[in-house]
mmCIF file of C-alpha atoms in Angstrom:
data_model
loop_
_atom_site.group_PDB
_atom_site.id
_atom_site.type_symbol
_atom_site.label_atom_id
_atom_site.label_comp_id
_atom_site.label_asym_id
_atom_site.label_seq_id
_atom_site.Cartn_x
_atom_site.Cartn_y
_atom_site.Cartn_z
ATOM 1 C CA UNK E 935 99.430 159.549 59.511
ATOM 2 C CA UNK E 936 96.208 159.614 57.538
ATOM 3 C CA UNK E 937 92.892 160.528 58.913
ATOM 4 C CA UNK E 938 91.539 157.035 58.215
ATOM 5 C CA UNK E 939 89.844 158.019 54.998
ATOM 6 C CA UNK E 940 90.889 156.619 51.606
ATOM 7 C CA UNK E 941 92.321 159.224 49.346
ATOM 8 C CA UNK E 942 90.555 159.369 45.972
ATOM 9 C CA UNK E 943 92.419 160.040 42.744
ATOM 10 C CA UNK E 944 91.039 163.192 41.152
ATOM 11 C CA UNK E 945 88.758 162.525 38.194
ATOM 12 C CA UNK E 946 90.845 164.648 35.801
ATOM 13 C CA UNK E 947 93.993 162.714 36.712
ATOM 14 C CA UNK E 948 92.238 159.367 36.156
ATOM 15 C CA UNK E 949 91.058 160.529 32.766
ATOM 16 C CA UNK E 950 94.546 161.677 31.828
ATOM 17 C CA UNK E 951 96.112 158.367 32.894
ATOM 18 C CA UNK E 952 93.430 156.418 31.032
ATOM 19 C CA UNK E 953 93.989 158.514 27.912
ATOM 20 C CA UNK E 954 97.764 158.007 28.056
ATOM 21 C CA UNK E 955 97.441 154.250 28.575
ATOM 22 C CA UNK E 956 94.911 154.015 25.755
ATOM 23 C CA UNK E 957 97.211 155.900 23.416
ATOM 24 C CA UNK E 958 100.139 153.671 24.377
ATOM 25 C CA UNK E 959 98.064 150.564 23.662
ATOM 26 C CA UNK E 960 96.832 151.935 20.330
ATOM 27 C CA UNK E 961 100.374 152.942 19.378
ATOM 28 C CA UNK E 962 101.653 149.491 20.347
ATOM 29 C CA UNK E 963 98.924 147.801 18.313
ATOM 30 C CA UNK E 964 99.656 149.996 15.286
ATOM 31 C CA UNK E 965 103.370 149.329 15.676
ATOM 32 C CA UNK E 966 102.708 145.578 15.768
ATOM 33 C CA UNK E 967 100.542 145.845 12.651
ATOM 34 C CA UNK E 968 103.160 147.914 10.822
ATOM 35 C CA UNK E 969 105.958 145.581 11.943
ATOM 36 C CA UNK E 970 104.002 142.526 10.849
ATOM 37 C CA UNK E 971 103.083 144.120 7.544
ATOM 38 C CA UNK E 972 106.681 145.148 6.913
ATOM 39 C CA UNK E 973 107.854 141.607 7.740
ATOM 40 C CA UNK E 974 105.280 140.145 5.350
ATOM 41 C CA UNK E 975 106.303 142.589 2.622
ATOM 42 C CA UNK E 976 109.984 141.751 3.040
ATOM 43 C CA UNK E 977 109.283 138.009 2.938
ATOM 44 C CA UNK E 978 106.997 138.520 -0.065
ATOM 45 C CA UNK E 979 109.720 140.453 -1.867
ATOM 46 C CA UNK E 980 112.238 137.701 -1.100
ATOM 47 C CA UNK E 981 109.809 135.083 -2.408
ATOM 48 C CA UNK E 982 109.234 137.112 -5.582
ATOM 49 C CA UNK E 983 112.985 137.355 -6.111
ATOM 50 C CA UNK E 984 113.630 133.658 -5.453
ATOM 51 C CA UNK E 985 114.614 132.138 -8.802
ATOM 52 C CA UNK E 986 113.286 128.739 -9.875
ATOM 53 C CA UNK E 987 115.482 125.698 -9.418
ATOM 54 C CA UNK E 988 118.032 126.076 -12.259
ATOM 55 C CA UNK E 989 118.151 122.356 -13.013
ATOM 56 C CA UNK E 990 114.547 122.538 -14.235
ATOM 57 C CA UNK E 991 115.847 124.085 -17.451
ATOM 58 C CA UNK E 992 117.695 120.919 -18.420
ATOM 59 C CA UNK E 993 116.447 118.109 -16.146
ATOM 60 C CA UNK E 994 113.231 116.086 -15.906
ATOM 61 C CA UNK E 995 111.646 113.720 -13.401
ATOM 62 C CA UNK E 996 113.382 110.343 -13.163
ATOM 63 C CA UNK E 997 111.788 107.388 -11.347
ATOM 64 C CA UNK E 998 115.155 106.095 -10.055
ATOM 65 C CA UNK E 999 117.141 109.272 -9.406
ATOM 66 C CA UNK E 1000 114.427 111.820 -8.720
ATOM 67 C CA UNK E 1001 115.627 114.048 -11.563
ATOM 68 C CA UNK E 1002 118.058 113.536 -14.427
ATOM 69 C CA UNK E 1003 119.359 115.531 -17.366
ATOM 70 C CA UNK E 1004 117.100 115.735 -20.386
ATOM 71 C CA UNK E 1005 119.020 114.403 -23.415
ATOM 72 C CA UNK E 1006 120.019 116.689 -26.269
ATOM 73 C CA UNK E 1007 119.654 120.036 -24.528
ATOM 74 C CA UNK E 1008 121.675 123.043 -25.627
ATOM 75 C CA UNK E 1009 121.343 126.370 -23.802
ATOM 76 C CA UNK E 1010 123.889 128.745 -25.383
ATOM 77 C CA UNK E 1011 123.395 131.479 -22.753
ATOM 78 C CA UNK E 1012 122.507 129.340 -19.731
ATOM 79 C CA UNK E 1013 124.695 131.263 -17.284
ATOM 80 C CA UNK E 1014 125.122 134.498 -19.188
ATOM 81 C CA UNK E 1015 125.930 135.643 -22.726
ATOM 82 C CA UNK E 1016 127.974 132.928 -24.398
ATOM 83 C CA UNK E 1017 128.218 130.798 -21.237
ATOM 84 C CA UNK E 1018 126.571 127.669 -22.558
ATOM 85 C CA UNK E 1019 125.319 124.367 -21.228
ATOM 86 C CA UNK E 1020 125.042 121.211 -23.326
ATOM 87 C CA UNK E 1021 123.578 117.809 -22.498
ATOM 88 C CA UNK E 1022 124.401 114.980 -24.903
ATOM 89 C CA UNK E 1023 122.146 112.129 -25.964
ATOM 90 C CA UNK E 1024 123.315 110.009 -23.006
ATOM 91 C CA UNK E 1025 122.306 112.640 -20.441
ATOM 92 C CA UNK E 1026 125.868 113.727 -19.607
ATOM 93 C CA UNK E 1027 127.162 117.292 -19.762
ATOM 94 C CA UNK E 1028 128.933 117.254 -23.114
ATOM 95 C CA UNK E 1029 128.359 118.322 -26.707
ATOM 96 C CA UNK E 1030 128.875 114.805 -28.075
ATOM 97 C CA UNK E 1031 128.042 111.236 -27.151
ATOM 98 C CA UNK E 1032 130.698 108.826 -25.934
ATOM 99 C CA UNK E 1033 131.235 105.409 -27.534
ATOM 100 C CA UNK E 1034 131.223 102.401 -25.231
ATOM 101 C CA UNK E 1035 134.958 101.847 -25.647
ATOM 102 C CA UNK E 1036 137.460 104.580 -24.875
ATOM 103 C CA UNK E 1037 139.493 105.731 -27.901
ATOM 104 C CA UNK E 1038 142.823 103.939 -28.246
ATOM 105 C CA UNK E 1039 145.593 105.553 -26.247
ATOM 106 C CA UNK E 1040 143.266 107.568 -24.001
ATOM 107 C CA UNK E 1041 142.476 107.343 -20.310
ATOM 108 C CA UNK E 1042 138.742 107.783 -19.786
ATOM 109 C CA UNK E 1043 137.714 109.414 -16.503
ATOM 110 C CA UNK E 1044 134.132 109.470 -15.216
ATOM 111 C CA UNK E 1045 133.435 112.378 -12.853
ATOM 112 C CA UNK E 1046 130.519 111.691 -10.483
ATOM 113 C CA UNK E 1047 129.105 114.319 -8.164
ATOM 114 C CA UNK E 1048 126.774 117.262 -7.658
ATOM 115 C CA UNK E 1049 126.611 120.820 -9.036
ATOM 116 C CA UNK E 1050 130.304 121.453 -8.250
ATOM 117 C CA UNK E 1051 131.137 118.605 -10.625
ATOM 118 C CA UNK E 1052 128.457 119.589 -13.139
ATOM 119 C CA UNK E 1053 130.022 123.043 -13.310
ATOM 120 C CA UNK E 1054 127.120 125.219 -12.232
ATOM 121 C CA UNK E 1055 127.645 128.775 -13.467
ATOM 122 C CA UNK E 1056 130.393 128.093 -16.020
ATOM 123 C CA UNK E 1057 130.486 126.913 -19.624
ATOM 124 C CA UNK E 1058 130.823 123.299 -20.701
ATOM 125 C CA UNK E 1059 134.586 123.406 -21.203
ATOM 126 C CA UNK E 1060 135.272 125.315 -17.985
ATOM 127 C CA UNK E 1061 133.897 122.726 -15.540
ATOM 128 C CA UNK E 1062 136.801 121.066 -13.709
ATOM 129 C CA UNK E 1063 135.954 117.676 -15.196
ATOM 130 C CA UNK E 1064 136.267 119.032 -18.743
ATOM 131 C CA UNK E 1065 139.391 121.017 -17.797
ATOM 132 C CA UNK E 1066 141.160 117.750 -16.918
ATOM 133 C CA UNK E 1067 141.079 116.743 -20.591
ATOM 134 C CA UNK E 1068 142.360 120.192 -21.567
ATOM 135 C CA UNK E 1069 145.317 119.834 -19.236
ATOM 136 C CA UNK E 1070 146.247 116.369 -20.493
ATOM 137 C CA UNK E 1071 145.455 115.235 -24.058
ATOM 138 C CA UNK E 1072 145.666 111.604 -22.915
ATOM 139 C CA UNK E 1073 142.501 112.088 -20.851
ATOM 140 C CA UNK E 1074 138.882 111.849 -21.952
ATOM 141 C CA UNK E 1075 136.503 113.047 -19.245
ATOM 142 C CA UNK E 1076 132.803 112.230 -18.834
ATOM 143 C CA UNK E 1077 130.851 114.694 -16.685
ATOM 144 C CA UNK E 1078 128.278 112.820 -14.580
ATOM 145 C CA UNK E 1079 127.609 115.597 -12.090
ATOM 146 C CA UNK E 1080 124.159 117.101 -11.500
ATOM 147 C CA UNK E 1081 122.882 119.846 -9.230
ATOM 148 C CA UNK E 1082 121.299 118.842 -5.932
ATOM 149 C CA UNK E 1083 122.581 115.264 -6.023
ATOM 150 C CA UNK E 1084 123.600 113.449 -2.884
ATOM 151 C CA UNK E 1085 126.103 110.606 -2.882
ATOM 152 C CA UNK E 1086 123.146 108.230 -3.135
ATOM 153 C CA UNK E 1087 122.014 109.651 -6.494
ATOM 154 C CA UNK E 1088 125.548 109.864 -7.894
ATOM 155 C CA UNK E 1089 126.036 106.204 -6.939
ATOM 156 C CA UNK E 1090 122.763 105.059 -8.519
ATOM 157 C CA UNK E 1091 123.323 107.068 -11.712
ATOM 158 C CA UNK E 1092 126.826 105.653 -12.154
ATOM 159 C CA UNK E 1093 125.548 102.104 -11.663
ATOM 160 C CA UNK E 1094 122.746 102.592 -14.179
ATOM 161 C CA UNK E 1095 124.451 104.625 -16.918
ATOM 162 C CA UNK E 1096 128.121 105.094 -16.081
ATOM 163 C CA UNK E 1097 128.934 101.391 -16.071
ATOM 164 C CA UNK E 1098 127.779 101.158 -19.694
ATOM 165 C CA UNK E 1099 130.999 102.930 -20.662
ATOM 166 C CA UNK E 1100 134.434 101.394 -20.445
ATOM 167 C CA UNK E 1101 136.644 103.675 -18.343
ATOM 168 C CA UNK E 1102 139.855 103.726 -16.379
ATOM 169 C CA UNK E 1103 139.009 105.998 -13.440
ATOM 170 C CA UNK E 1104 135.915 107.060 -11.547
ATOM 171 C CA UNK E 1105 136.355 110.272 -9.584
ATOM 172 C CA UNK E 1106 133.583 110.353 -6.983
ATOM 173 C CA UNK E 1107 133.478 114.008 -5.897
ATOM 174 C CA UNK E 1108 132.097 114.623 -2.394
ATOM 175 C CA UNK E 1109 131.018 117.702 -0.443
ATOM 176 C CA UNK E 1110 129.668 117.751 3.084
ATOM 177 C CA UNK E 1111 126.248 118.845 1.782
ATOM 178 C CA UNK E 1112 126.067 115.615 -0.245
ATOM 179 C CA UNK E 1113 125.946 113.574 2.965
ATOM 180 C CA UNK E 1114 123.172 115.730 4.411
ATOM 181 C CA UNK E 1115 121.088 115.124 1.276
ATOM 182 C CA UNK E 1116 121.256 111.384 1.933
ATOM 183 C CA UNK E 1117 119.112 111.815 5.048
ATOM 184 C CA UNK E 1118 115.852 112.579 3.254
ATOM 185 C CA UNK E 1119 113.672 111.432 0.370
ATOM 186 C CA UNK E 1120 113.135 115.102 -0.567
ATOM 187 C CA UNK E 1121 115.421 117.892 -1.722
ATOM 188 C CA UNK E 1122 114.052 121.390 -2.275
ATOM 189 C CA UNK E 1123 110.615 119.849 -2.607
ATOM 190 C CA UNK E 1124 111.641 117.289 -5.235
ATOM 191 C CA UNK E 1125 111.343 113.575 -4.494
ATOM 192 C CA UNK E 1126 114.537 111.515 -4.491
ATOM 193 C CA UNK E 1127 115.603 107.963 -3.679
ATOM 194 C CA UNK E 1128 116.605 107.023 -0.161
ATOM 195 C CA UNK E 1129 119.152 104.326 0.628
ATOM 196 C CA UNK E 1130 118.773 102.075 3.650
ATOM 197 C CA UNK E 1131 121.270 99.505 4.993
ATOM 198 C CA UNK E 1132 119.790 95.998 5.137
ATOM 199 C CA UNK E 1133 122.169 93.333 6.336
ATOM 200 C CA UNK E 1134 125.299 93.620 4.225
ATOM 201 C CA UNK E 1135 123.514 95.237 1.301
ATOM 202 C CA UNK E 1136 121.814 98.499 0.342
ATOM 203 C CA UNK E 1137 118.102 98.811 -0.367
ATOM 204 C CA UNK E 1138 116.627 101.689 -2.370
ATOM 205 C CA UNK E 1139 113.383 102.956 -0.853
ATOM 206 C CA UNK E 1140 110.991 105.586 -2.216
ATOM 207 C CA UNK E 1141 111.282 103.828 -5.548
ATOM 208 C CA UNK E 1142 109.924 104.529 -8.046
ATOM 209 C CA UNK E 1143 110.371 108.147 -7.015
ATOM 210 C CA UNK E 1144 106.931 109.795 -7.325
ATOM 211 C CA UNK E 1145 106.400 113.063 -9.121
ATOM 212 C CA UNK E 1146 106.174 116.008 -6.757
ATOM 213 C CA UNK E 1147 103.268 118.434 -6.881
ATOM 214 C CA UNK E 1148 104.026 121.961 -8.053
ATOM 215 C CA UNK E 1149 102.703 123.402 -4.779
ATOM 216 C CA UNK E 1150 104.991 121.148 -2.723
ATOM 217 C CA UNK E 1151 108.019 122.313 -4.706
ATOM 218 C CA UNK E 1152 107.003 125.973 -4.311
ATOM 219 C CA UNK E 1153 106.545 125.533 -0.561
ATOM 220 C CA UNK E 1154 110.008 123.978 -0.209
ATOM 221 C CA UNK E 1155 111.587 126.672 -2.376
ATOM 222 C CA UNK E 1156 110.152 129.451 -0.221
ATOM 223 C CA UNK E 1157 110.539 127.682 3.125
ATOM 224 C CA UNK E 1158 113.653 129.618 4.150
ATOM 225 C CA UNK E 1159 112.005 132.982 3.537
ATOM 226 C CA UNK E 1160 108.758 132.011 5.289
ATOM 227 C CA UNK E 1161 110.770 130.643 8.218
ATOM 228 C CA UNK E 1162 111.884 134.185 9.044
ATOM 229 C CA UNK E 1163 108.370 135.206 10.032
ATOM 230 C CA UNK E 1164 108.059 135.655 13.806
ATOM 231 C CA UNK E 1165 104.882 133.567 14.035
ATOM 232 C CA UNK E 1166 106.592 130.684 12.243
ATOM 233 C CA UNK E 1167 109.606 130.884 14.564
ATOM 234 C CA UNK E 1168 107.330 130.932 17.617
ATOM 235 C CA UNK E 1169 105.359 127.927 16.360
ATOM 236 C CA UNK E 1170 108.557 125.988 15.727
ATOM 237 C CA UNK E 1171 109.756 126.835 19.220
ATOM 238 C CA UNK E 1172 106.499 125.657 20.774
ATOM 239 C CA UNK E 1173 105.821 122.549 18.731
ATOM 240 C CA UNK E 1174 109.180 121.576 17.201
ATOM 241 C CA UNK E 1175 111.882 119.330 18.604
ATOM 242 C CA UNK E 1176 114.036 120.798 21.349
ATOM 243 C CA UNK E 1177 117.784 121.231 20.821
ATOM 244 C CA UNK E 1178 118.725 118.062 22.716
ATOM 245 C CA UNK E 1179 116.265 115.939 20.757
ATOM 246 C CA UNK E 1180 117.480 117.406 17.446
ATOM 247 C CA UNK E 1181 121.079 116.654 18.422
ATOM 248 C CA UNK E 1182 120.252 113.002 19.219
ATOM 249 C CA UNK E 1183 118.347 112.645 15.961
ATOM 250 C CA UNK E 1184 121.224 114.220 14.021
ATOM 251 C CA UNK E 1185 123.796 111.851 15.512
ATOM 252 C CA UNK E 1186 121.627 108.828 14.690
ATOM 253 C CA UNK E 1187 121.194 110.040 11.098
ATOM 254 C CA UNK E 1188 124.934 110.650 10.723
ATOM 255 C CA UNK E 1189 125.623 107.094 11.853
ATOM 256 C CA UNK E 1190 123.080 105.720 9.361
ATOM 257 C CA UNK E 1191 124.680 107.722 6.523
ATOM 258 C CA UNK E 1192 128.162 106.477 7.452
ATOM 259 C CA UNK E 1193 126.864 102.898 7.406
ATOM 260 C CA UNK E 1194 125.431 103.442 3.909
ATOM 261 C CA UNK E 1195 128.585 105.166 2.647
ATOM 262 C CA UNK E 1196 130.711 102.249 3.809
ATOM 263 C CA UNK E 1197 128.641 99.960 1.582
ATOM 264 C CA UNK E 1198 128.497 102.443 -1.322
ATOM 265 C CA UNK E 1199 132.264 102.945 -1.408
ATOM 266 C CA UNK E 1200 132.890 99.196 -1.172
ATOM 267 C CA UNK E 1201 130.435 98.437 -3.973
ATOM 268 C CA UNK E 1202 131.826 101.140 -6.267
ATOM 269 C CA UNK E 1203 135.329 99.859 -5.606
ATOM 270 C CA UNK E 1204 134.232 96.356 -6.600
ATOM 271 C CA UNK E 1205 132.376 97.521 -9.723
ATOM 272 C CA UNK E 1206 135.378 99.539 -10.879
ATOM 273 C CA UNK E 1207 137.776 96.659 -10.268
ATOM 274 C CA UNK E 1208 135.540 94.368 -12.328
ATOM 275 C CA UNK E 1209 135.694 96.862 -15.196
ATOM 276 C CA UNK E 1210 139.463 97.271 -14.963
ATOM 277 C CA UNK E 1211 139.022 100.751 -13.521
ATOM 278 C CA UNK E 1212 140.011 102.495 -10.292
ATOM 279 C CA UNK E 1213 137.836 104.403 -7.863
ATOM 280 C CA UNK E 1214 139.143 107.714 -6.503
ATOM 281 C CA UNK E 1215 137.379 109.462 -3.610
ATOM 282 C CA UNK E 1216 137.659 113.212 -4.061
ATOM 283 C CA UNK E 1217 136.656 115.730 -1.368
ATOM 284 C CA UNK E 1218 135.874 119.137 -2.872
ATOM 285 C CA UNK E 1219 135.825 122.353 -0.813
ATOM 286 C CA UNK E 1220 133.055 124.902 -0.551
ATOM 287 C CA UNK E 1221 133.915 128.524 0.131
ATOM 288 C CA UNK E 1222 132.946 127.924 3.773
ATOM 289 C CA UNK E 1223 135.595 125.214 4.152
ATOM 290 C CA UNK E 1224 138.527 127.620 3.870
ATOM 291 C CA UNK E 1225 138.426 128.375 7.608
ATOM 292 C CA UNK E 1226 135.437 126.464 8.975
ATOM 293 C CA UNK E 1227 136.336 122.913 9.979
ATOM 294 C CA UNK E 1228 132.801 121.495 10.256
ATOM 295 C CA UNK E 1229 133.687 119.056 7.465
ATOM 296 C CA UNK E 1230 136.586 117.553 9.429
ATOM 297 C CA UNK E 1231 134.642 114.569 10.792
ATOM 298 C CA UNK E 1232 133.366 113.636 7.332
ATOM 299 C CA UNK E 1233 136.775 114.098 5.696
ATOM 300 C CA UNK E 1234 138.309 111.929 8.396
ATOM 301 C CA UNK E 1235 135.664 109.259 7.797
ATOM 302 C CA UNK E 1236 136.162 109.257 4.002
ATOM 303 C CA UNK E 1237 139.950 109.143 4.409
ATOM 304 C CA UNK E 1238 139.665 106.109 6.706
ATOM 305 C CA UNK E 1239 137.302 104.341 4.287
ATOM 306 C CA UNK E 1240 139.687 104.980 1.401
ATOM 307 C CA UNK E 1241 142.577 103.515 3.390
ATOM 308 C CA UNK E 1242 140.481 100.502 4.389
ATOM 309 C CA UNK E 1243 139.542 99.794 0.761
ATOM 310 C CA UNK E 1244 142.943 100.650 -0.652
ATOM 311 C CA UNK E 1245 141.618 103.390 -2.955
ATOM 312 C CA UNK E 1246 143.044 106.850 -3.581
ATOM 313 C CA UNK E 1247 141.763 109.811 -1.580
ATOM 314 C CA UNK E 1248 142.270 113.397 -2.741
ATOM 315 C CA UNK E 1249 141.451 116.061 -0.143
ATOM 316 C CA UNK E 1250 141.050 119.424 -1.857
ATOM 317 C CA UNK E 1251 139.868 121.037 1.382
ATOM 318 C CA UNK E 1252 143.393 120.557 2.649
ATOM 319 C CA UNK E 1253 144.758 121.905 -0.624
ATOM 320 C CA UNK E 1254 142.622 125.052 -0.692
ATOM 321 C CA UNK E 1255 143.835 126.006 2.767
ATOM 322 C CA UNK E 1256 147.281 126.385 1.249
ATOM 323 C CA UNK E 1257 145.951 129.121 -1.050
ATOM 324 C CA UNK E 1258 146.786 132.646 0.230
ATOM 325 C CA UNK E 1259 143.754 134.432 1.736
ATOM 326 C CA UNK E 1260 144.079 137.214 -0.831
ATOM 327 C CA UNK E 1261 143.563 134.728 -3.664
ATOM 328 C CA UNK E 1262 140.900 132.367 -2.360
ATOM 329 C CA UNK E 1263 137.921 134.664 -3.103
ATOM 330 C CA UNK E 1264 138.541 134.526 -6.836
ATOM 331 C CA UNK E 1265 138.075 130.733 -6.767
ATOM 332 C CA UNK E 1266 134.379 131.078 -5.892
ATOM 333 C CA UNK E 1267 131.573 132.868 -7.718
ATOM 334 C CA UNK E 1268 128.768 134.810 -5.965
ATOM 335 C CA UNK E 1269 126.612 131.660 -6.339
ATOM 336 C CA UNK E 1270 129.101 129.946 -3.931
ATOM 337 C CA UNK E 1271 130.212 127.441 -6.586
ATOM 338 C CA UNK E 1272 133.616 127.322 -8.241
ATOM 339 C CA UNK E 1273 134.259 130.254 -10.543
ATOM 340 C CA UNK E 1274 136.088 129.729 -13.831
ATOM 341 C CA UNK E 1275 139.323 130.244 -11.886
ATOM 342 C CA UNK E 1276 138.140 127.833 -9.179
ATOM 343 C CA UNK E 1277 137.363 125.091 -11.688
ATOM 344 C CA UNK E 1278 140.795 125.553 -13.245
ATOM 345 C CA UNK E 1279 142.438 125.409 -9.841
ATOM 346 C CA UNK E 1280 140.566 122.198 -8.940
ATOM 347 C CA UNK E 1281 141.474 120.552 -12.250
ATOM 348 C CA UNK E 1282 145.141 121.420 -11.837
ATOM 349 C CA UNK E 1283 145.268 120.060 -8.285
ATOM 350 C CA UNK E 1284 143.439 116.857 -9.258
ATOM 351 C CA UNK E 1285 145.664 116.364 -12.300
#
């Protein structure tokens, strides 16, 4: 038992404890500064290494589509020495223009889609659309793919420019990312059209598509890198939507996109029939689709729509899963698009 008096901590001990705690706090503060500085430096380095949007080398602002190929562009080393890119006078990826009528005895195929159809990373003749004509001399292929396009832009471009050409087939190439792009009037900072269902028709909003400020495009381009900063993640956690709210919003957006796609597919089917052509819905695989089945719900939806309309459906996701695991890597380049071998594989399967 004590003697009733409060024991006092010796002055030297108090000083020692205070000194230790002060050093710990200073060390913690310095560590936080160094950690924050290192994080900023890493993000800054990533920003410095982020290349510009590649389509800017051959595409310009377009008031309907957001961006479109600039006519008469030839970049002989676009993707490396001798790996060229050509845009003809009609804005399609080709070295020559196409007459309105298909040459006698040929089957003209229009390929609509995004960068996988455009052939990002490979030469003009190696894109799968061009390879179709190499495989079969009866075919003449018209490449109407462009990087960053959603189904909405591919649909609008075909209606505006593709229908000027007589053709026998339209291959509408789809990837899961193309549906996600339909949910916004922006992509990587660039303005784009947005489709909305109105009654039984489709209305184009955000038209004419306004030019986007340089700073807005830069901010969007670097958004992923900046999003890794701890302060940004904390702010998003505090002020952003919670997981349940994001899930509800995502489901509502998916339903809106499906409603639009139903109308888009039906309209393209009707336009092709009127021109004596056939629509083919083509689902292309990304490297992630080899094992990941996130695309299943969209593939199922597109398959059902094709059956409802009586149009052909080619599912290359299903086909690529038949490729041995030891061989699938060679079908994709480091940029996650089809390699030369991947484009050849796709063309052979489609043919």
